Amino acid sequence: MERSEIIGYHGTSEENAKKIVTTNFKRSENPDDWLGYGVYFFVNGISDPIANAKEWAMYKAWNGNSKPALYSRYNVLSAKVVGANILDTNKIADLKAFNLVRNRLLEIHKEHWCKDRKVTEDDRLLWNFAADFMKLDVIIHNLYIKNKTQRIKKIASNIPNVTVMCVKDVANIDIDTINKEKEGRVKL
Amino acid sequence: MNIDDLAKQAIERINSMSIEELEEKFIEHGYGYVPVRKERKITIEYTHKYSGSFYGGKLESSSAHIIKAANQPNFFSLEYCDMDIAA
């Protein structure tokens, strides 16, 4: 598989952005991990990735219902990601490949271990497993992430509105290409 | 290598791994998930021996419950009620 270059956009606080520029991104391992462990970016796809990254930075500044915000200024960074093994779920062949691996994992799990919702209902574990066993560098996937209006009105949906990229290893991110694309004041 | 080959290799790797190795992978990737193995069958063996019982006589009695879980012979074993009374 040829190595491909993809530009990703990441929204965060100004303070955090300064750290990223000097020390590179850090792999996330928390409940926001839509596609398992990794560094997350918005990419070209369904909607404008820079606007998506800004929206995300605003959301992460929101401190529940209380003010003030967790941070007052945001940055949108861009970075070049280079990877050989890229799984893009916008491609039917890639989805089929992922499902083959997922089905085998679920089969073998059913055979040997008790049923558990972490396996049967949590895609993050399966994404991690598939990425490890398929030696994936990058996963690209469409998701539904609420924007401000959708959050306020609590609009749920399973129709994707953004395209995200999960980079499994920070070594695939070219630190020399990290660039500030946008900055501004947080408005909740 | 194309995506189909990556999937084939992944499945071959899954199939070649031991249950213990796969368990470690589930823990590594599972956000706190710890796999619990199926105990397919639990058998309970019950034995009881009893001989002679009468007032002023001799009583010998013993019983045991041995509980075994399949694939885990040492799951636990409980023996109790060993009684020997001589009047």
Short mmCIF file of C-alpha atoms in Angstrom, two decimals:
data_model
loop_
_atom_site.label_atom_id
_atom_site.label_comp_id
_atom_site.label_asym_id
_atom_site.label_seq_id
_atom_site.Cartn_x
_atom_site.Cartn_y
_atom_site.Cartn_z
CA MET A 1 0.00 0.00 0.00
CA GLU A 2 1.43 3.42 -0.96
CA ARG A 3 2.04 6.05 1.64
CA SER A 4 -0.51 8.83 1.50
CA GLU A 5 -0.52 12.34 2.88
CA ILE A 6 -3.60 13.79 4.51
CA ILE A 7 -4.04 17.24 6.04
CA GLY A 8 -5.94 17.21 9.32
CA TYR A 9 -7.37 20.02 11.45
CA HIS A 10 -7.43 20.03 15.22
CA GLY A 11 -9.25 22.53 17.45
CA THR A 12 -8.03 23.18 20.98
CA SER A 13 -7.21 25.88 23.52
CA GLU A 14 -4.50 28.41 22.70
CA GLU A 15 -2.45 27.16 25.62
CA ASN A 16 -2.65 23.56 24.47
CA ALA A 17 -1.89 24.53 20.87
CA LYS A 18 1.40 26.11 21.97
CA LYS A 19 2.40 22.84 23.62
CA ILE A 20 1.46 20.82 20.54
CA VAL A 21 3.59 22.99 18.24
CA THR A 22 6.69 22.31 20.32
CA THR A 23 6.11 18.73 21.51
CA ASN A 24 3.70 17.26 18.93
CA PHE A 25 0.23 15.83 19.59
CA LYS A 26 -0.57 13.31 22.29
CA ARG A 27 -2.57 10.16 21.75
CA SER A 28 -6.01 10.33 23.34
CA GLU A 29 -7.24 7.45 25.48
CA ASN A 30 -10.49 8.77 26.89
CA PRO A 31 -14.26 8.57 26.41
CA ASP A 32 -14.15 11.02 23.48
CA ASP A 33 -12.37 8.38 21.41
CA TRP A 34 -14.88 7.73 18.66
CA LEU A 35 -12.51 5.41 16.79
CA GLY A 36 -10.39 4.12 19.63
CA TYR A 37 -7.05 5.36 20.88
CA GLY A 38 -5.37 7.98 18.70
CA VAL A 39 -4.94 11.62 17.72
CA TYR A 40 -8.08 13.11 16.24
CA PHE A 41 -8.44 15.53 13.34
CA PHE A 42 -11.24 16.80 11.17
CA VAL A 43 -10.55 16.28 7.46
CA ASN A 44 -12.07 17.26 4.15
CA GLY A 45 -15.24 15.35 3.58
CA ILE A 46 -18.84 16.05 4.51
CA SER A 47 -18.25 19.55 5.86
CA ASP A 48 -15.60 22.26 6.33
CA PRO A 49 -12.92 20.71 8.60
CA ILE A 50 -11.61 24.09 9.85
CA ALA A 51 -15.13 25.12 10.90
CA ASN A 52 -15.58 21.69 12.52
CA ALA A 53 -12.32 22.09 14.46
CA LYS A 54 -13.33 25.58 15.64
CA GLU A 55 -16.73 24.28 16.74
CA TRP A 56 -15.07 21.44 18.64
CA ALA A 57 -12.66 23.85 20.40
CA MET A 58 -15.66 25.98 21.46
CA TYR A 59 -17.47 22.91 22.76
CA LYS A 60 -14.47 21.73 24.77
CA ALA A 61 -14.24 25.20 26.38
CA TRP A 62 -17.82 24.85 27.60
CA ASN A 63 -17.92 24.04 31.27
CA GLY A 64 -21.35 22.46 31.54
CA ASN A 65 -24.01 25.08 32.28
CA SER A 66 -21.75 27.25 34.35
CA LYS A 67 -19.55 30.10 33.19
CA PRO A 68 -16.78 31.11 32.75
CA ALA A 69 -15.42 28.89 30.00
CA LEU A 70 -12.52 26.55 30.68
CA TYR A 71 -10.37 28.68 28.35
CA SER A 72 -10.87 32.03 26.65
CA ARG A 73 -9.00 31.62 23.36
CA TYR A 74 -8.96 28.79 20.83
CA ASN A 75 -6.64 27.74 17.99
CA VAL A 76 -7.20 25.55 14.97
CA LEU A 77 -4.02 23.73 13.98
CA SER A 78 -3.33 21.87 10.76
CA ALA A 79 -0.83 19.06 10.32
CA LYS A 80 0.30 16.66 7.61
CA VAL A 81 -0.28 13.02 8.39
CA VAL A 82 1.60 10.36 6.44
CA GLY A 83 0.41 6.78 6.51
CA ALA A 84 0.60 3.58 4.49
CA ASN A 85 -2.27 1.59 5.95
CA ILE A 86 -5.33 3.80 5.82
CA LEU A 87 -8.83 2.50 6.42
CA ASP A 88 -11.43 4.86 4.99
CA THR A 89 -14.97 3.79 5.78
CA ASN A 90 -16.25 5.91 2.89
CA LYS A 91 -14.94 3.08 0.71
CA ILE A 92 -17.05 -0.07 0.58
CA ALA A 93 -13.96 -2.31 0.27
CA ASP A 94 -12.55 -0.84 3.48
CA LEU A 95 -15.81 -1.33 5.34
CA LYS A 96 -15.98 -4.95 4.17
CA ALA A 97 -12.43 -5.54 5.37
CA PHE A 98 -13.18 -4.04 8.77
CA ASN A 99 -16.33 -6.12 9.10
CA LEU A 100 -14.46 -9.36 8.33
CA VAL A 101 -12.07 -8.67 11.18
CA ARG A 102 -14.84 -7.49 13.50
CA ASN A 103 -16.96 -10.58 12.83
CA ARG A 104 -14.05 -12.93 13.53
CA LEU A 105 -13.31 -11.14 16.79
CA LEU A 106 -16.94 -11.31 17.89
CA GLU A 107 -17.12 -15.01 16.95
CA ILE A 108 -14.07 -15.89 18.97
CA HIS A 109 -15.21 -13.71 21.86
CA LYS A 110 -18.60 -15.42 21.93
CA GLU A 111 -16.89 -18.80 21.99
CA HIS A 112 -14.61 -18.17 24.95
CA TRP A 113 -15.84 -15.24 27.02
CA CYS A 114 -19.01 -14.10 28.70
CA LYS A 115 -21.10 -11.52 26.90
CA ASP A 116 -20.14 -7.98 27.82
CA ARG A 117 -21.53 -4.66 26.60
CA LYS A 118 -17.99 -3.27 26.26
CA VAL A 119 -17.49 -5.70 23.41
CA THR A 120 -20.93 -5.95 21.89
CA GLU A 121 -21.97 -2.31 22.10
CA ASP A 122 -18.77 -0.28 22.26
CA ASP A 123 -17.17 0.24 18.86
CA ARG A 124 -14.06 1.77 20.40
CA LEU A 125 -12.73 -1.60 21.57
CA LEU A 126 -13.31 -3.13 18.14
CA TRP A 127 -11.67 -0.18 16.41
CA ASN A 128 -8.61 -0.60 18.64
CA PHE A 129 -8.50 -4.30 17.97
CA ALA A 130 -8.92 -3.92 14.21
CA ALA A 131 -6.31 -1.16 14.03
CA ASP A 132 -3.81 -3.28 15.93
CA PHE A 133 -4.39 -6.50 13.97
CA MET A 134 -4.67 -4.78 10.57
CA LYS A 135 -1.64 -2.60 11.40
CA LEU A 136 -3.58 0.53 10.53
CA ASP A 137 -1.90 3.93 10.64
CA VAL A 138 -5.03 5.97 10.06
CA ILE A 139 -8.81 5.54 10.19
CA ILE A 140 -11.13 7.94 8.38
CA HIS A 141 -14.79 7.86 9.26
CA ASN A 142 -17.94 9.99 9.05
CA LEU A 143 -19.61 10.87 12.34
CA TYR A 144 -22.45 12.90 13.76
CA ILE A 145 -21.06 15.47 16.19
CA LYS A 146 -23.47 18.04 17.57
CA ASN A 147 -22.78 21.66 16.74
CA LYS A 148 -23.85 24.43 19.15
CA THR A 149 -27.46 24.55 17.99
CA GLN A 150 -27.77 20.77 18.00
CA ARG A 151 -26.34 20.64 21.52
CA ILE A 152 -28.67 23.34 22.86
CA LYS A 153 -31.71 21.72 21.25
CA LYS A 154 -30.38 18.24 22.11
CA ILE A 155 -30.79 17.00 18.56
CA ALA A 156 -29.64 13.38 18.24
CA SER A 157 -29.01 11.77 14.88
CA ASN A 158 -27.23 8.89 13.24
CA ILE A 159 -26.73 10.81 10.00
CA PRO A 160 -23.07 11.90 9.83
CA ASN A 161 -22.23 15.59 9.52
CA VAL A 162 -18.41 15.57 9.81
CA THR A 163 -15.47 13.50 8.60
CA VAL A 164 -12.82 12.66 11.18
CA MET A 165 -9.42 11.05 11.05
CA CYS A 166 -7.89 9.02 13.86
CA VAL A 167 -4.11 8.73 13.71
CA LYS A 168 -2.99 5.72 15.68
CA ASP A 169 0.64 6.69 16.24
CA VAL A 170 1.96 10.25 16.65
CA ALA A 171 4.99 9.19 14.60
CA ASN A 172 2.70 9.45 11.56
CA ILE A 173 2.23 13.19 12.19
CA ASP A 174 4.88 15.43 10.66
CA ILE A 175 5.60 17.87 13.52
CA ASP A 176 7.34 20.29 11.15
CA THR A 177 4.08 20.84 9.28
CA ILE A 178 1.97 21.85 12.28
CA ASN A 179 0.53 25.25 11.49
CA LYS A 180 -1.95 27.64 13.09
CA GLU A 181 -4.87 28.03 10.68
CA LYS A 182 -7.26 30.01 12.80
CA GLU A 183 -7.50 31.57 16.24
CA GLY A 184 -10.01 33.60 18.19
CA ARG A 185 -11.97 34.26 21.33
CA VAL A 186 -14.21 31.57 22.72
CA LYS A 187 -17.88 32.53 22.45
CA LEU A 188 -20.26 30.21 24.20
CA MET B 1 -0.47 -4.39 0.57
CA ASN B 2 -4.15 -3.65 -0.03
CA ILE B 3 -6.91 -3.51 2.56
CA ASP B 4 -8.16 -7.05 1.79
CA ASP B 5 -4.71 -8.46 2.49
CA LEU B 6 -4.52 -6.50 5.74
CA ALA B 7 -7.85 -8.01 6.80
CA LYS B 8 -6.74 -11.54 5.85
CA GLN B 9 -3.51 -11.17 7.78
CA ALA B 10 -5.42 -9.78 10.77
CA ILE B 11 -7.74 -12.81 10.82
CA GLU B 12 -4.82 -15.23 10.48
CA ARG B 13 -3.15 -13.52 13.42
CA ILE B 14 -6.32 -13.69 15.52
CA ASN B 15 -6.71 -17.39 14.72
CA SER B 16 -3.10 -18.15 15.60
CA MET B 17 -3.20 -16.53 19.04
CA SER B 18 -3.86 -18.39 22.25
CA ILE B 19 -6.81 -17.52 24.46
CA GLU B 20 -4.42 -15.98 26.98
CA GLU B 21 -2.81 -13.79 24.33
CA LEU B 22 -6.20 -12.64 23.07
CA GLU B 23 -7.29 -11.87 26.62
CA GLU B 24 -4.28 -9.59 26.98
CA LYS B 25 -5.26 -7.84 23.76
CA PHE B 26 -8.83 -7.32 24.99
CA ILE B 27 -7.47 -5.76 28.17
CA GLU B 28 -5.00 -3.61 26.23
CA HIS B 29 -7.70 -2.26 23.91
CA GLY B 30 -10.74 -2.37 26.12
CA TYR B 31 -10.99 0.88 28.12
CA GLY B 32 -11.04 -1.06 31.37
CA TYR B 33 -12.75 -4.17 30.00
CA VAL B 34 -11.63 -7.42 31.60
CA PRO B 35 -12.79 -10.56 29.78
CA VAL B 36 -14.46 -13.24 31.87
CA ARG B 37 -14.13 -16.78 30.58
CA LYS B 38 -17.19 -18.90 30.15
CA GLU B 39 -17.54 -21.67 32.72
CA ARG B 40 -19.31 -24.03 30.38
CA LYS B 41 -20.52 -26.54 32.88
CA ILE B 42 -20.48 -26.90 36.60
CA THR B 43 -20.84 -30.40 38.00
CA ILE B 44 -21.59 -31.21 41.58
CA GLU B 45 -20.65 -34.58 42.89
CA TYR B 46 -22.37 -35.59 46.05
CA THR B 47 -21.49 -38.66 48.03
CA HIS B 48 -22.87 -39.79 51.29
CA LYS B 49 -21.87 -42.71 53.38
CA TYR B 50 -23.81 -43.80 56.38
CA SER B 51 -23.73 -46.90 58.42
CA GLY B 52 -25.50 -47.98 61.56
CA SER B 53 -27.30 -45.57 63.81
CA PHE B 54 -29.00 -46.39 66.99
CA TYR B 55 -29.21 -45.05 70.50
CA GLY B 56 -26.20 -46.19 72.39
CA GLY B 57 -24.81 -47.71 69.21
CA LYS B 58 -22.29 -46.61 66.63
CA LEU B 59 -22.72 -44.03 63.91
CA GLU B 60 -20.36 -43.56 61.00
CA SER B 61 -21.24 -40.91 58.47
CA SER B 62 -19.41 -38.88 55.89
CA SER B 63 -20.51 -36.73 52.98
CA ALA B 64 -18.79 -34.52 50.46
CA HIS B 65 -19.74 -31.95 47.87
CA ILE B 66 -17.16 -31.54 45.14
CA ILE B 67 -17.89 -28.69 42.75
CA LYS B 68 -15.97 -28.62 39.48
CA ALA B 69 -16.06 -26.02 36.72
CA ALA B 70 -15.18 -27.25 33.25
CA ASN B 71 -11.69 -26.30 32.08
CA GLN B 72 -10.88 -25.16 35.59
CA PRO B 73 -10.56 -28.33 37.68
CA ASN B 74 -9.29 -26.39 40.65
CA PHE B 75 -12.06 -23.81 40.57
CA PHE B 76 -12.96 -24.87 44.04
CA SER B 77 -13.59 -28.03 45.92
CA LEU B 78 -15.54 -28.17 49.08
CA GLU B 79 -15.71 -31.14 51.34
CA TYR B 80 -17.52 -31.14 54.59
CA CYS B 81 -19.41 -33.09 57.16
CA ASP B 82 -17.09 -35.83 58.09
CA MET B 83 -18.49 -37.40 61.19
CA ASP B 84 -17.50 -40.35 63.22
CA ILE B 85 -19.36 -40.95 66.45
CA ALA B 86 -18.78 -43.87 68.68
CA ALA B 87 -20.97 -44.33 71.66
#
